[in-house]
Coordinates of N, CA and C in Angstrom, one line a residue:
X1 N -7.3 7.9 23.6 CA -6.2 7.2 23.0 C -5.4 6.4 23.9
X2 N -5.7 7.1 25.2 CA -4.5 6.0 26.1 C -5.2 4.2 26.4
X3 N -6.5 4.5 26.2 CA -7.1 2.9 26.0 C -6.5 1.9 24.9
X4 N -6.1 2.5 23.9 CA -5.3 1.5 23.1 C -4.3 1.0 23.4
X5 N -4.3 -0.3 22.6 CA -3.2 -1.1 22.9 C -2.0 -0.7 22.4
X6 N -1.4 0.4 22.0 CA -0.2 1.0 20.9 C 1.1 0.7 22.2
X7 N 2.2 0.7 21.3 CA 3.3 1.1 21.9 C 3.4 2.5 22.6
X8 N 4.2 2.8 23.9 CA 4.2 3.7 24.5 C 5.4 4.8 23.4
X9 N 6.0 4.6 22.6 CA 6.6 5.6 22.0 C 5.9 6.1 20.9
X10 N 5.0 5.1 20.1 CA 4.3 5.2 19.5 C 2.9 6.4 19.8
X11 N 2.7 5.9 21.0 CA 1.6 6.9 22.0 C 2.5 8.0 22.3
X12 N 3.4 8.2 22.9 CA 4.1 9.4 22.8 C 4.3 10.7 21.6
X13 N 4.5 9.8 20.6 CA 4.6 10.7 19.3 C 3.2 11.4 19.0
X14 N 2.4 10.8 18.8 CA 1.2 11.0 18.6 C 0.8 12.1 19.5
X15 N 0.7 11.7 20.7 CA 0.6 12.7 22.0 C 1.3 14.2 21.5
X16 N 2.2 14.4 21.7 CA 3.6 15.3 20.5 C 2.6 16.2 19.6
X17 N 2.5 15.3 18.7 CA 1.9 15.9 17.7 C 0.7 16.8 17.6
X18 N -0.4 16.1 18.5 CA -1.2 16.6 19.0 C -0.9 18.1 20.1
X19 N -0.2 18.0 20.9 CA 0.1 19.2 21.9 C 0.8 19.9 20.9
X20 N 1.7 20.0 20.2 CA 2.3 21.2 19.7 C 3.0 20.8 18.5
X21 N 1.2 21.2 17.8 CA 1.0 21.6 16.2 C 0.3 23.0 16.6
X22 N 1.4 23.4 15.5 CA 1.0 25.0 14.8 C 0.8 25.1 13.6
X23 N 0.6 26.1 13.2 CA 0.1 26.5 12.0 C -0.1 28.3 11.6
X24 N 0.5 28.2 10.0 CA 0.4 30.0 9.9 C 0.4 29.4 8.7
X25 N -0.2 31.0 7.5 CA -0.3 30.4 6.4 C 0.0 31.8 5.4
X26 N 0.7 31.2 4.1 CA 1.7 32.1 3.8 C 0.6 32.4 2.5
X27 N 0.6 33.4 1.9 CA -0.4 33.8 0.8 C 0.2 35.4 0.1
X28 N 0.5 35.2 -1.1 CA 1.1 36.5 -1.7 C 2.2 37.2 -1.1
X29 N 3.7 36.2 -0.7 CA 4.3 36.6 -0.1 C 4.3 36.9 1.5
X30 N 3.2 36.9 2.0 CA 2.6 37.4 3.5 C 2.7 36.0 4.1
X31 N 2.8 36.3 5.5 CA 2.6 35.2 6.4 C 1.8 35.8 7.7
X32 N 0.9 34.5 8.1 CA 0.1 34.9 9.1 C 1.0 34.9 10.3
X33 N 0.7 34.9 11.2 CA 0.9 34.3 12.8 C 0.6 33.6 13.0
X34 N 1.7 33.1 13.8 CA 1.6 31.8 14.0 C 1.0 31.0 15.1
X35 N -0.2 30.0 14.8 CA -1.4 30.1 15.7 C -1.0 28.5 16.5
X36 N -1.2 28.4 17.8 CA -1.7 26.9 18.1 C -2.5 26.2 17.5
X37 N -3.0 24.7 16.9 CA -3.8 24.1 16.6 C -4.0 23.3 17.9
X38 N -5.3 23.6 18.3 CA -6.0 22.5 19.6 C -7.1 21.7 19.7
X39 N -7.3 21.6 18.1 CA -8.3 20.6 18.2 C -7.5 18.9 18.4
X40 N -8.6 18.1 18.3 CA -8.2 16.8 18.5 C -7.9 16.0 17.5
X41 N -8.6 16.6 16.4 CA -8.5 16.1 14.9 C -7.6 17.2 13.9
X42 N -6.8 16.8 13.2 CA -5.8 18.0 12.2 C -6.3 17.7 11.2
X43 N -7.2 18.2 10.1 CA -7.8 17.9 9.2 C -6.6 18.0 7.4
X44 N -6.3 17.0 7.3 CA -5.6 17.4 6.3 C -4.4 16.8 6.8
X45 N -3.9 16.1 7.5 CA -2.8 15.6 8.4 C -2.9 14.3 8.0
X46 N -1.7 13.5 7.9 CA -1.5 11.9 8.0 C -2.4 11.2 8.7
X47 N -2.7 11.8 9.9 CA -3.1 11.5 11.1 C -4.6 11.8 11.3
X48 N -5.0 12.5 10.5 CA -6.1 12.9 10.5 C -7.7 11.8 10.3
X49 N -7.6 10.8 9.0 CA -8.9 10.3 9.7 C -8.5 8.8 11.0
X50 N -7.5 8.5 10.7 CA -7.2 7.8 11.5 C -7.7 8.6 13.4
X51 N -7.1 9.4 13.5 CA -7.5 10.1 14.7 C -8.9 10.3 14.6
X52 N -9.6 10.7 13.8 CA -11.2 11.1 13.7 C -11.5 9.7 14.4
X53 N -11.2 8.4 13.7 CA -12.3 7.3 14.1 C -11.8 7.1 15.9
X54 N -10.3 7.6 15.8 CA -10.0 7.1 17.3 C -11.0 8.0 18.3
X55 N -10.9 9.2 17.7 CA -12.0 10.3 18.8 C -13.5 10.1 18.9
X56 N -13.8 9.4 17.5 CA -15.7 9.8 17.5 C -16.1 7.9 18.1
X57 N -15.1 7.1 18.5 CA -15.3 6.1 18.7 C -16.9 6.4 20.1
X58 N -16.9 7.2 20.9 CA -17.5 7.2 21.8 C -18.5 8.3 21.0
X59 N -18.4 8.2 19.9 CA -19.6 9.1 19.5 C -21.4 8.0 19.4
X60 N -22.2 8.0 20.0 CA -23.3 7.1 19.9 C -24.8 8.3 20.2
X61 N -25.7 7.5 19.2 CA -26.8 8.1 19.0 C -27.5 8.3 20.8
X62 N -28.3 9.2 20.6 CA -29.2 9.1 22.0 C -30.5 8.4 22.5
X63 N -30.8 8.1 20.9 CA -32.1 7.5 20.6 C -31.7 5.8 20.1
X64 N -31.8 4.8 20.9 CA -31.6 3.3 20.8 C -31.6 2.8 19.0
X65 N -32.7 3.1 18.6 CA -32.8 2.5 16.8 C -32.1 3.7 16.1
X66 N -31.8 5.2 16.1 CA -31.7 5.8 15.3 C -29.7 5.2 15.2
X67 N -29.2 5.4 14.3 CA -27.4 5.1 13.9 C -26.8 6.2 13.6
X68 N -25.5 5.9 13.9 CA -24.5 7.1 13.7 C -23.6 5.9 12.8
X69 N -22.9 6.5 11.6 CA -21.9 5.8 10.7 C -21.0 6.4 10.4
X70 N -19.8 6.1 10.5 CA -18.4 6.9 10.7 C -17.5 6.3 9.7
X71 N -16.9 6.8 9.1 CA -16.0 6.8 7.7 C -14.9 7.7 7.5
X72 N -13.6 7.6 8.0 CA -12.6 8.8 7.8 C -13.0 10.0 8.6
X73 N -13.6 11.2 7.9 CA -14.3 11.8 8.7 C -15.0 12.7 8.2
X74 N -16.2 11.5 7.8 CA -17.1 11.7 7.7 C -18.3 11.0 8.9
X75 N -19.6 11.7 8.9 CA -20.4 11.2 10.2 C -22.0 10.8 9.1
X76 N -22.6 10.2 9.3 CA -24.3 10.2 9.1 C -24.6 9.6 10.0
X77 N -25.4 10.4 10.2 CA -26.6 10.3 11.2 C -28.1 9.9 10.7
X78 N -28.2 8.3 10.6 CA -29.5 7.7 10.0 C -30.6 8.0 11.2
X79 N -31.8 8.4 11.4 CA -32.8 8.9 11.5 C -34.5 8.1 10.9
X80 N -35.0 6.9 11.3 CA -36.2 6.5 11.1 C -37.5 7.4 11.0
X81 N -38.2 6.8 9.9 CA -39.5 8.0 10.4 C -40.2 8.0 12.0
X82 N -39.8 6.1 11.8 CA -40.2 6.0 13.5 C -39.9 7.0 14.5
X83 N -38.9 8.1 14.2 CA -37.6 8.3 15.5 C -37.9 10.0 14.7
X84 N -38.2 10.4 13.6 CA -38.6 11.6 13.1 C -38.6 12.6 14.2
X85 N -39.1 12.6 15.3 CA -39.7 13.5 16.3 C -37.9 14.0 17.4
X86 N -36.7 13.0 17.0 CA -35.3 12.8 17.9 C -34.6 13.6 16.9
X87 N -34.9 13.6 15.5 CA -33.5 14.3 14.7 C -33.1 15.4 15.3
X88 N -33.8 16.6 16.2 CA -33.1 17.9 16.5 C -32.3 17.4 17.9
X89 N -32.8 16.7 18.5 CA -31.8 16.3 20.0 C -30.6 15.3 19.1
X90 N -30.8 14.6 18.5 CA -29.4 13.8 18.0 C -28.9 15.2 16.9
X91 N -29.0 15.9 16.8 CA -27.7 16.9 16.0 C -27.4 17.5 16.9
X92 N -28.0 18.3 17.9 CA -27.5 18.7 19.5 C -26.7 17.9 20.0
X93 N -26.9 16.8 20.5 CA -26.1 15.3 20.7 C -24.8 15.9 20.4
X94 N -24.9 15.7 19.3 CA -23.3 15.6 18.1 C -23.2 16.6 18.2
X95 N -23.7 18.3 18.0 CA -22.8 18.8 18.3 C -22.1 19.5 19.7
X96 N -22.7 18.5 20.4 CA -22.6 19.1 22.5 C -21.2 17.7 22.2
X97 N -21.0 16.4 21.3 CA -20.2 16.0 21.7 C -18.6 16.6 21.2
X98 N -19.1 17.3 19.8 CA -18.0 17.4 18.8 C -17.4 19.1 19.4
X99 N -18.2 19.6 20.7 CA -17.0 21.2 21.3 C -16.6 20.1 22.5
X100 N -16.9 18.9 22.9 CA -16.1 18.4 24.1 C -14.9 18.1 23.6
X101 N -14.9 17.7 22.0 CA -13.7 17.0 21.7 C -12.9 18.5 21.2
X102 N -13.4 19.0 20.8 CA -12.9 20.8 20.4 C -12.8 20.2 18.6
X103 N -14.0 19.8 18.6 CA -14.2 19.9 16.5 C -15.7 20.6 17.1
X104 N -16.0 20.8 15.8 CA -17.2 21.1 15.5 C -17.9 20.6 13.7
X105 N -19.1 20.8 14.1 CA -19.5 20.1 12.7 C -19.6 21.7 11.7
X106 N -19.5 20.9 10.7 CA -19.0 22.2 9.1 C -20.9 22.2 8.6
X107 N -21.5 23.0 9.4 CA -22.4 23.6 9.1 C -22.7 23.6 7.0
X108 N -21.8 23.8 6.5 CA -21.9 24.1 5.5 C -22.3 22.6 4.3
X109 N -21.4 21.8 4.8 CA -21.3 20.3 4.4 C -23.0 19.6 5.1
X110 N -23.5 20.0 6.3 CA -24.5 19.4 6.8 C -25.4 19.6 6.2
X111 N -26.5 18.3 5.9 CA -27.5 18.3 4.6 C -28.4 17.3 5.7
X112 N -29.6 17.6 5.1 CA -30.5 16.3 5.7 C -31.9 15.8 4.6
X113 N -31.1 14.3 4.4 CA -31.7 13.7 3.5 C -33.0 13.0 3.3
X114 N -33.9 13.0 3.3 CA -35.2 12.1 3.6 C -35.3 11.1 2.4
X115 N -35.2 9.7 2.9 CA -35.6 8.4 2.2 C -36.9 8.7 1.7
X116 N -37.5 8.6 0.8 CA -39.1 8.3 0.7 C -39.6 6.7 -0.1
X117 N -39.8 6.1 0.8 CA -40.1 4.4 -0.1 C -42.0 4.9 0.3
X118 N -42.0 4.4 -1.4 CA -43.8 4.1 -1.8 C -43.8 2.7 -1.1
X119 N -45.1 2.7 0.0 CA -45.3 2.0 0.4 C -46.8 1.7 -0.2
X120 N -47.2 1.1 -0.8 CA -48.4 0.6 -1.6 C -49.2 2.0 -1.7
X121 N -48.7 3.3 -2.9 CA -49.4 4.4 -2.6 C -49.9 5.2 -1.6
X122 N -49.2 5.0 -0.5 CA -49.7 5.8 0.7 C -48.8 7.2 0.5
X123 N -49.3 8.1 0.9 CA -48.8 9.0 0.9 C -47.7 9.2 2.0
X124 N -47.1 10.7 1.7 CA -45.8 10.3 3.2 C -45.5 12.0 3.3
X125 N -45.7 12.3 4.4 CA -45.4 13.8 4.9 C -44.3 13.6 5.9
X126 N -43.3 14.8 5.4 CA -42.0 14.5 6.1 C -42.0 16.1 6.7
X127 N -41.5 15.5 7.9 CA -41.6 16.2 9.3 C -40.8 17.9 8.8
X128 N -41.0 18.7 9.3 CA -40.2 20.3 8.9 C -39.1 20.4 9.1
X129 N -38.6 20.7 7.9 CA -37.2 20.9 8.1 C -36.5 21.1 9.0
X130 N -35.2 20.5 9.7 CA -34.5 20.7 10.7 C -33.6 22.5 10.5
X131 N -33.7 23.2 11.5 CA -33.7 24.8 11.2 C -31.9 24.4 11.1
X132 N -31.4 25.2 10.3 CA -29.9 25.5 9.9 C -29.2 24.3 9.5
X133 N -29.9 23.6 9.1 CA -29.5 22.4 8.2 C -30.4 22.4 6.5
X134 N -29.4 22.4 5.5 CA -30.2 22.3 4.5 C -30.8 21.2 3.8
X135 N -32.2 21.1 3.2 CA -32.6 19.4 3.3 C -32.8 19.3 1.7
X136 N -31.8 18.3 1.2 CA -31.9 18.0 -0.1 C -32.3 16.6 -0.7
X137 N -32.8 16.6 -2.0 CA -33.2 15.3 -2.9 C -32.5 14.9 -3.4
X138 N -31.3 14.7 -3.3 CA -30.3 14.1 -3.9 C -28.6 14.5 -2.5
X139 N -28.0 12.9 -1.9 CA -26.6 13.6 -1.7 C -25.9 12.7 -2.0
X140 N -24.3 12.8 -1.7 CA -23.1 12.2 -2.2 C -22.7 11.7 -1.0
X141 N -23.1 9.9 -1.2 CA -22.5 9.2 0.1 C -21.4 8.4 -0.4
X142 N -20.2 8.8 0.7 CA -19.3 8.2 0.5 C -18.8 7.7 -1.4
X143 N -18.9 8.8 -1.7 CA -18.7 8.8 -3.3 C -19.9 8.7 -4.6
X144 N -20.6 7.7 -3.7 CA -22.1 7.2 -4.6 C -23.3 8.5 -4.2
X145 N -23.7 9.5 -5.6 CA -24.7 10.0 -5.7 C -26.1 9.0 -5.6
X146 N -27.0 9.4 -4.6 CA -28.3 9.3 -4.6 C -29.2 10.2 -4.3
X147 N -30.4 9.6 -4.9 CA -31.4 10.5 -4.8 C -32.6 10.0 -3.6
X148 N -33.8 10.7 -3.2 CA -34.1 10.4 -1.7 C -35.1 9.1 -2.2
X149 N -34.9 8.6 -3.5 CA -36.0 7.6 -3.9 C -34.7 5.9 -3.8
X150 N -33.3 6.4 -3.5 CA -32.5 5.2 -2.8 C -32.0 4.5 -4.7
X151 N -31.9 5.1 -5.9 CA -31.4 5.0 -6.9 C -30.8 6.2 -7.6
X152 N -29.6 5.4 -7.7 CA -28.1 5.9 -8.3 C -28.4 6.3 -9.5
X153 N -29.8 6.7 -10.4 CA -29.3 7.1 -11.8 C -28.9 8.9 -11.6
X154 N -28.6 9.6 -10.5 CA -28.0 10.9 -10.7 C -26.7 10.2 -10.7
X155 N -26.0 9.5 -10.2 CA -24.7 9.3 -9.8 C -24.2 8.6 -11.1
X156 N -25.4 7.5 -12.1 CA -24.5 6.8 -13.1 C -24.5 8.7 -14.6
X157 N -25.6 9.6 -13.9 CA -25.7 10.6 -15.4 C -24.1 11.5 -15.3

């Protein structure tokens, strides 16, 4: 953050806010304790995807053709069949980068999607599942449902 061009009070608040945010959470009359927040990102904060794109700016694939695409905070990680053989070192990647920044990826939200384009009836075997990631025929990008054949009729039903 200190590479931007911002105003230095501007950078100071920010700074602020980041070092000391806490958090406790009150449920049925009860309150927790009250905890430090030390990640880099506050999820749910004003500040929140704004800071995501400032942090994951240095986020970059390891493999030259495969992409990383960043949206608020959200991440995909495009993957060629060419590059098939790199998907488990680029989710390592990301997530050796995302405990440097102190996030981690939401295991639960991570899906892995395989395109399949008919290429003049050739058949197409797609590589074994990436282990702890779950691989679906259908996901929700950036609002638009598709399916792995690259048409939106799940998203228009």
């Amino acid at each position: 953050m200190a590479q931007l061009n911002i105003p230095d009070n501007i950078y100071n608040w920010i700074k602020t806010f980041f070092e000391t945010h806490y958090h406790c959470t009150r449920y049925a009359g009860e309150c927790s304790t009250v905890a430090a927040v030390i990640a880099s990102v506050i999820q749910g904060s004003g500040l929140g995807p704004a800071s995501f794109i400032v942090t994951a700016a240095d986020l970059h694939p390891t493999t030259p053709e495969n992409r990383i695409f960043k949206f608020a905070d959200d991440t995909y990680l495009v993957v060629p069949a060419t590059n098939s053989s790199s998907r488990l070192d680029e989710v390592s990647h990301v997530e050796a980068w995302a405990s440097r920044k102190k996030l981690r990826r939401n295991r639960t939200k991570s899906k892995e999607f395989i395109i399949i384009r008919d290429k003049c009836g050739q058949s197409f075997q797609p590589p074994p599942p990436c282990p702890n990631i779950e691989r679906v025929s259908c996901a929700k990008v950036l609002g638009i449902t598709l399916n792995d054949r690259l048409i939106a009729t799940d998203h228009v039903a």
